[in-house]
Short mmCIF file of C-alpha atoms and ligand atoms in Angstrom, two decimals:
data_model
loop_
_atom_site.label_atom_id
_atom_site.label_comp_id
_atom_site.label_asym_id
_atom_site.label_seq_id
_atom_site.Cartn_x
_atom_site.Cartn_y
_atom_site.Cartn_z
CA MET S 943 0.00 0.00 0.00
CA GLU S 944 1.29 3.45 -0.91
CA LEU S 945 2.09 6.16 1.64
CA LYS S 946 -0.75 8.37 0.46
CA GLU S 947 -3.30 5.62 0.92
CA ILE S 948 -1.90 4.59 4.32
CA TYR S 949 -2.12 8.03 5.85
CA GLN S 950 -5.34 9.09 4.13
CA THR S 951 -7.29 7.02 6.63
CA ALA S 952 -5.05 7.84 9.58
CA ASN S 953 -6.61 10.93 10.95
CA ASN S 954 -9.37 13.35 10.24
CA TYR S 955 -9.69 14.94 13.69
CA LEU S 956 -12.90 12.98 14.28
CA THR S 957 -11.61 9.44 14.27
CA LYS S 958 -8.20 8.63 15.62
CA ASN S 959 -6.53 5.92 13.59
CA PRO S 960 -2.78 6.46 13.96
CA LYS S 961 -0.64 4.16 11.86
CA ILE S 962 2.22 2.33 13.54
CA SER S 963 5.46 1.78 11.65
CA PHE S 964 8.84 0.35 12.58
CA GLU S 965 12.34 1.20 11.41
CA VAL S 966 14.92 -1.59 11.48
CA PHE S 967 18.47 -1.85 10.15
CA PRO S 968 20.44 -4.59 8.34
CA PRO S 969 22.55 -6.38 10.99
CA LYS S 970 26.27 -5.66 10.68
CA ASP S 971 27.24 -9.35 10.72
CA GLY S 972 24.89 -10.11 7.81
CA ASN S 973 22.95 -12.67 9.86
CA PHE S 974 19.38 -11.48 9.84
CA SER S 975 17.60 -14.40 11.51
CA ASN S 976 17.31 -12.42 14.78
CA LEU S 977 16.01 -9.36 12.91
CA PHE S 978 13.49 -11.59 11.16
CA GLU S 979 12.28 -12.90 14.54
CA GLN S 980 11.97 -9.39 15.99
CA VAL S 981 9.94 -8.22 13.00
CA ARG S 982 7.78 -11.32 13.04
CA TYR S 983 6.99 -10.55 16.68
CA LEU S 984 6.16 -6.90 15.91
CA LYS S 985 3.76 -8.00 13.19
CA LYS S 986 1.08 -8.50 15.86
CA TYR S 987 0.80 -4.69 16.08
CA ASN S 988 -0.38 -4.65 12.48
CA PRO S 989 2.26 -2.19 11.25
CA ALA S 990 1.42 -0.01 8.27
CA LEU S 991 5.09 -0.08 7.27
CA ILE S 992 8.44 -1.62 8.08
CA SER S 993 11.24 0.70 7.01
CA LEU S 994 14.77 -0.56 6.44
CA THR S 995 17.74 1.79 6.79
CA TYR S 996 20.38 2.10 4.09
CA GLY S 997 24.12 2.02 4.75
CA ALA S 998 26.27 4.93 3.60
CA GLY S 999 27.16 4.65 -0.08
CA GLY S 1000 25.05 1.50 -0.51
CA SER S 1001 27.27 -0.67 1.70
CA THR S 1002 24.30 -2.87 2.66
CA ARG S 1003 22.53 -2.95 -0.72
CA ASP S 1004 22.55 -6.70 -1.46
CA LEU S 1005 21.75 -7.66 2.10
CA SER S 1006 18.95 -5.08 2.10
CA LEU S 1007 17.29 -6.67 -0.90
CA GLU S 1008 17.43 -10.07 0.76
CA ILE S 1009 15.92 -8.67 3.95
CA LEU S 1010 13.19 -6.81 2.05
CA ARG S 1011 12.28 -10.02 0.24
CA SER S 1012 11.92 -11.84 3.57
CA PHE S 1013 9.64 -9.08 4.95
CA LEU S 1014 7.49 -9.27 1.83
CA ASP S 1015 7.21 -13.02 2.39
CA LEU S 1016 5.73 -12.14 5.80
CA GLU S 1017 3.14 -10.04 3.92
CA LEU S 1018 4.46 -6.81 5.39
CA ASN S 1019 4.31 -3.46 3.66
CA VAL S 1020 7.88 -2.16 3.39
CA MET S 1021 9.65 1.15 2.85
CA PRO S 1022 13.37 0.82 2.09
CA HIS S 1023 15.49 3.88 2.77
CA LEU S 1024 17.82 5.15 0.05
CA THR S 1025 20.65 7.66 0.44
CA CYS S 1026 22.36 9.52 -2.39
CA VAL S 1027 25.74 10.77 -1.14
CA GLY S 1028 28.74 8.72 -2.12
CA THR S 1029 27.02 6.98 -5.00
CA THR S 1030 26.09 7.52 -8.65
CA LYS S 1031 22.90 7.96 -10.65
CA GLU S 1032 23.50 4.63 -12.39
CA LEU S 1033 23.81 2.66 -9.14
CA ILE S 1034 20.74 4.35 -7.72
CA GLU S 1035 18.70 3.65 -10.84
CA HIS S 1036 19.76 0.00 -10.74
CA TYR S 1037 18.67 -0.29 -7.10
CA LEU S 1038 15.35 1.40 -7.84
CA ILE S 1039 14.64 -1.13 -10.60
CA GLN S 1040 15.41 -3.99 -8.21
CA ILE S 1041 13.07 -2.50 -5.61
CA GLU S 1042 10.23 -2.04 -8.07
CA ASN S 1043 10.77 -5.56 -9.39
CA LEU S 1044 10.14 -6.86 -5.87
CA GLY S 1045 6.72 -5.16 -5.96
CA ILE S 1046 7.66 -2.54 -3.35
CA GLU S 1047 5.60 0.66 -3.50
CA ASN S 1048 7.38 3.06 -1.10
CA ILE S 1049 10.82 4.50 -0.49
CA LEU S 1050 12.34 6.95 2.01
CA ALA S 1051 14.63 9.27 0.03
CA LEU S 1052 17.54 10.76 1.99
CA ARG S 1053 20.78 12.52 1.37
CA GLY S 1054 22.72 10.56 3.99
CA ASP S 1055 25.32 11.93 6.35
CA ILE S 1056 28.40 13.40 4.77
CA LEU S 1057 31.10 11.36 6.38
CA GLU S 1058 34.80 11.62 5.75
CA GLY S 1059 35.63 10.02 2.42
CA ASN S 1060 31.94 9.99 1.47
CA LYS S 1061 32.21 12.08 -1.70
CA ILE S 1062 29.28 13.75 -3.39
CA PHE S 1063 28.81 12.45 -6.94
CA ASP S 1064 25.55 13.05 -8.78
CA PHE S 1065 23.18 14.23 -6.05
CA ARG S 1066 23.92 17.02 -3.59
CA HIS S 1067 20.68 17.06 -1.63
CA ALA S 1068 17.69 14.82 -1.02
CA ASN S 1069 15.40 16.99 -3.18
CA GLU S 1070 17.46 15.98 -6.24
CA LEU S 1071 17.06 12.32 -5.32
CA VAL S 1072 13.31 12.77 -4.83
CA GLU S 1073 13.04 14.39 -8.26
CA PHE S 1074 14.99 11.50 -9.83
CA ILE S 1075 12.86 8.81 -8.15
CA TYR S 1076 9.67 10.66 -9.10
CA GLN S 1077 10.71 10.78 -12.74
CA LYS S 1078 12.05 7.24 -13.00
CA THR S 1079 9.60 5.20 -10.91
CA THR S 1080 6.06 4.97 -9.61
CA LEU S 1081 7.27 4.66 -6.01
CA SER S 1082 5.58 6.71 -3.30
CA ILE S 1083 8.29 8.83 -1.67
CA GLY S 1084 8.84 9.67 1.99
CA VAL S 1085 11.36 12.29 3.12
CA ALA S 1086 13.02 13.32 6.40
CA GLY S 1087 11.93 16.27 8.55
CA TYR S 1088 13.64 17.82 11.57
CA PRO S 1089 11.45 19.18 14.41
CA GLU S 1090 14.46 20.99 15.89
CA GLY S 1091 16.07 21.85 12.55
CA HIS S 1092 18.69 19.81 10.70
CA ILE S 1093 22.09 20.01 12.36
CA GLU S 1094 23.68 21.73 9.30
CA SER S 1095 20.87 24.22 8.81
CA PRO S 1096 21.59 27.71 10.18
CA THR S 1097 17.89 28.52 10.69
CA MET S 1098 14.58 26.67 10.85
CA GLU S 1099 13.29 28.87 8.01
CA GLN S 1100 16.01 27.60 5.68
CA ASP S 1101 15.38 24.04 6.76
CA ILE S 1102 11.66 24.38 5.98
CA GLU S 1103 12.50 25.96 2.59
CA ASN S 1104 14.61 22.91 1.87
CA LEU S 1105 11.84 20.62 3.06
CA LYS S 1106 9.55 22.38 0.58
CA ARG S 1107 11.98 21.57 -2.23
CA LYS S 1108 11.57 17.87 -1.38
CA VAL S 1109 7.79 18.20 -1.26
CA ASP S 1110 7.68 20.07 -4.59
CA ALA S 1111 9.89 17.39 -6.13
CA GLY S 1112 7.25 14.73 -5.40
CA ALA S 1113 7.30 13.59 -1.74
CA SER S 1114 4.14 12.08 -0.21
CA ALA S 1115 4.94 11.98 3.54
CA ILE S 1116 7.44 13.37 6.05
CA PHE S 1117 9.06 11.13 8.68
CA THR S 1118 10.76 13.07 11.45
CA GLN S 1119 14.02 12.79 13.28
CA LEU S 1120 13.73 11.55 16.86
CA PHE S 1121 12.75 14.09 19.51
CA PHE S 1122 11.81 14.01 23.19
CA ASN S 1123 10.03 17.33 23.54
CA ASN S 1124 6.56 17.06 22.00
CA ASP S 1125 6.05 20.82 22.10
CA LYS S 1126 8.92 21.16 19.62
CA PHE S 1127 7.11 18.71 17.33
CA TYR S 1128 3.77 20.55 17.57
CA LYS S 1129 5.49 23.86 16.84
CA TYR S 1130 7.27 22.26 13.87
CA VAL S 1131 3.98 20.95 12.43
CA GLU S 1132 2.51 24.45 12.74
CA THR S 1133 5.52 26.02 10.97
CA VAL S 1134 5.42 23.41 8.19
CA ARG S 1135 1.68 23.99 7.69
CA ASN S 1136 2.23 27.78 7.61
CA ALA S 1137 4.75 27.17 4.82
CA GLY S 1138 1.93 25.61 2.78
CA ILE S 1139 3.01 21.98 3.21
CA ASN S 1140 0.06 19.71 3.88
CA LEU S 1141 1.63 16.25 3.75
CA PRO S 1142 1.30 13.79 6.65
CA ILE S 1143 4.07 14.34 9.22
CA ILE S 1144 4.88 11.19 11.14
CA PRO S 1145 6.80 11.62 14.41
CA GLY S 1146 9.92 9.51 14.92
CA ILE S 1147 10.14 7.85 18.34
CA MET S 1148 13.34 6.46 19.76
CA PRO S 1149 12.84 4.85 23.17
CA VAL S 1150 15.96 5.27 25.30
CA ARG S 1151 17.54 1.96 26.26
CA ASN S 1152 20.99 2.96 27.36
CA VAL S 1153 22.92 6.18 27.86
CA LYS S 1154 25.59 5.41 25.25
CA GLN S 1155 22.98 5.00 22.54
CA LEU S 1156 21.34 8.28 23.61
CA GLU S 1157 24.68 10.12 23.50
CA LYS S 1158 25.42 8.74 20.02
CA MET S 1159 22.04 9.80 18.65
CA THR S 1160 22.11 13.26 20.16
CA SER S 1161 25.64 13.86 18.82
CA LEU S 1162 24.27 13.40 15.27
CA ALA S 1163 21.15 15.52 15.64
CA ARG S 1164 19.72 18.57 17.38
CA VAL S 1165 17.64 17.03 20.16
CA ASP S 1166 16.37 18.74 23.29
CA ILE S 1167 16.18 16.39 26.27
CA PRO S 1168 13.65 17.63 28.86
CA LYS S 1169 15.37 18.42 32.17
CA ASN S 1170 13.34 16.02 34.31
CA PHE S 1171 14.07 13.21 31.87
CA SER S 1172 17.84 13.79 31.76
CA GLU S 1173 17.92 14.18 35.56
CA SER S 1174 16.12 10.85 36.08
CA LEU S 1175 18.49 9.10 33.67
CA GLU S 1176 21.47 10.52 35.51
CA LYS S 1177 20.11 9.78 38.98
CA PHE S 1178 19.12 6.17 38.29
CA PRO S 1179 21.78 4.73 35.94
CA ASN S 1180 20.60 1.17 36.60
CA ASP S 1181 17.04 1.93 35.54
CA VAL S 1182 17.70 3.64 32.22
CA LYS S 1183 15.65 1.21 30.16
CA LYS S 1184 12.67 1.38 32.54
CA ILE S 1185 12.79 5.19 32.66
CA GLY S 1186 13.16 5.33 28.86
CA THR S 1187 10.17 3.04 28.38
CA GLU S 1188 7.96 5.03 30.75
CA PHE S 1189 8.98 8.28 29.09
CA ALA S 1190 8.17 6.87 25.63
CA ILE S 1191 4.74 5.66 26.80
CA HIS S 1192 3.85 9.18 27.97
CA GLN S 1193 5.35 10.77 24.88
CA CYS S 1194 3.43 8.48 22.50
CA GLN S 1195 0.17 8.84 24.43
CA ASP S 1196 0.42 12.62 24.26
CA LEU S 1197 1.13 12.47 20.50
CA ILE S 1198 -1.86 10.21 19.92
CA ASP S 1199 -4.07 12.44 22.03
CA ASN S 1200 -2.96 15.26 19.74
CA ASN S 1201 -4.06 13.45 16.58
CA VAL S 1202 -0.79 12.47 14.96
CA TYR S 1203 -0.96 10.52 11.70
CA GLY S 1204 1.14 7.73 13.14
CA LEU S 1205 4.11 6.73 15.28
CA HIS S 1206 7.32 5.69 13.55
CA PHE S 1207 9.51 3.72 15.98
CA PHE S 1208 13.27 3.54 15.61
CA THR S 1209 13.37 0.00 17.00
CA LEU S 1210 17.14 -0.55 16.91
CA ASN S 1211 16.13 -4.12 16.04
CA ASN S 1212 14.75 -4.69 19.52
CA ALA S 1213 11.08 -5.63 19.69
CA GLU S 1214 10.77 -6.11 23.45
CA GLN S 1215 10.91 -2.45 24.52
CA ILE S 1216 8.68 -1.38 21.63
CA SER S 1217 6.17 -4.00 22.65
CA ASP S 1218 6.24 -2.77 26.30
CA ILE S 1219 5.43 0.69 25.01
CA LEU S 1220 2.67 -0.27 22.57
CA ASP S 1221 0.98 -2.49 25.16
CA ASN S 1222 0.61 0.55 27.41
CA ILE S 1223 -0.80 3.13 25.00
CA LEU S 1224 -4.50 3.75 24.54
CA PHE S 1225 -5.40 4.11 20.89
P1 FAD B 1227 18.56 17.03 2.86
O1 FAD B 1227 17.10 17.18 2.74
O2 FAD B 1227 19.38 17.11 1.62
O3 FAD B 1227 19.07 18.11 3.90
C1 FAD B 1227 20.42 18.12 4.39
C2 FAD B 1227 20.81 19.56 4.77
O4 FAD B 1227 20.96 20.35 3.59
C3 FAD B 1227 19.78 20.28 5.61
O5 FAD B 1227 20.46 21.13 6.49
C4 FAD B 1227 18.95 21.06 4.61
O6 FAD B 1227 18.35 22.19 5.19
C5 FAD B 1227 20.03 21.43 3.58
N1 FAD B 1227 19.52 21.47 2.20
C6 FAD B 1227 18.64 20.61 1.64
N2 FAD B 1227 18.41 20.92 0.34
C7 FAD B 1227 19.19 21.99 0.08
C8 FAD B 1227 19.42 22.74 -1.09
N3 FAD B 1227 18.83 22.44 -2.24
N4 FAD B 1227 20.30 23.80 -0.99
C9 FAD B 1227 20.94 24.07 0.17
N5 FAD B 1227 20.72 23.39 1.31
C10 FAD B 1227 19.89 22.34 1.27
N6 FAD B 1227 20.88 8.23 7.04
C11 FAD B 1227 21.43 7.13 6.42
O7 FAD B 1227 22.62 7.15 6.05
N7 FAD B 1227 20.68 6.00 6.20
C12 FAD B 1227 19.36 5.93 6.57
O8 FAD B 1227 18.72 4.91 6.35
C13 FAD B 1227 18.77 7.06 7.23
N8 FAD B 1227 17.47 7.05 7.63
C14 FAD B 1227 16.91 8.17 8.19
C15 FAD B 1227 15.54 8.15 8.56
C16 FAD B 1227 14.93 9.28 9.12
C17 FAD B 1227 13.48 9.24 9.48
C18 FAD B 1227 15.70 10.45 9.32
C19 FAD B 1227 15.08 11.67 9.94
C20 FAD B 1227 17.06 10.48 9.00
C21 FAD B 1227 17.67 9.35 8.41
N9 FAD B 1227 19.03 9.34 8.04
C22 FAD B 1227 19.58 8.22 7.44
C23 FAD B 1227 19.88 10.49 8.34
C24 FAD B 1227 19.97 11.50 7.17
O9 FAD B 1227 20.63 10.91 6.08
C25 FAD B 1227 20.73 12.72 7.68
O10 FAD B 1227 19.95 13.41 8.62
C26 FAD B 1227 21.29 13.66 6.62
O11 FAD B 1227 22.25 14.52 7.26
C27 FAD B 1227 20.26 14.56 5.95
O12 FAD B 1227 19.43 13.85 5.12
P2 FAD B 1227 18.19 14.59 4.40
O13 FAD B 1227 17.58 13.58 3.51
O14 FAD B 1227 17.32 15.26 5.40
O15 FAD B 1227 18.98 15.67 3.54
#
């Protein structure tokens, strides 16, 4: 099912019907039997989408195709990610053909992080990739949004202008970076709407499981951590997972009560904590 169709029925301010989706990543050791089990377990939550991250420069391309095929065998709707730095138009076109040949209908189009040695070839920004996919395929295209602004963007205004380029190039939905302060998300939605963008905006949720993982994520993105949350994590280092789970339950409940289109969980390939959260939210 295409993104447009999924989120069309999600929310009309009269009936709440938020769509749940899960992001997973190809395991580094190439052995995806554990990932397969985690996803099979999460299937009970009737996810609208399973999204699969994409390694810089296409490092995980072949494994990704194998994983996507196994998710399709489970009758799951999938959304592979695709990044465009460090690769060429030809390689991207080849991958797109393979994806369409599998019968996949959606893709999340990203620039990717500019790492050392990760040269820019044919595409400089995600809007160029979106335009290319829109021209070459019939895939429904998701793009990234940043409730606190992208880390390289000097102002939120510029970031929203750049988001608009992706929308004008053919995007159908916006999936956000993780955040912990819902007010920042609500303000972002308002700013995006004021800029004339009416696409579904799906909040990205990353439950905290350990402090190292939190530090890594927040070093890559602008993320405000509410004071009471960071204080609790600091004060009770042995209960980080429990505190992270409780925080995520409240965060998700508040988002649902505020009529979000869906919840997109960054699962880190761990179904247990996600399950603890979903079992405690009232839809
Ligand atoms: P862009 O939209 O190109 O934006 C990047 C920066 O350039 C922004 O500051 C923007 O304001 C600016 N900009 C954009 N267009 C222009 C323009 N035309 N002129 C000037 N400035 C411009 N990374 C991976 O490697 N693999 C993944 O699978 C992956 N999945 C992700 C999933 C989600 C939901 C999110 C939110 C991020 C994901 N990322 C992933 C990270 C992403 O690649 C980085 O955040 C990257 O730095 C920016 O990607 P983008 O698509 O937002 O880029």
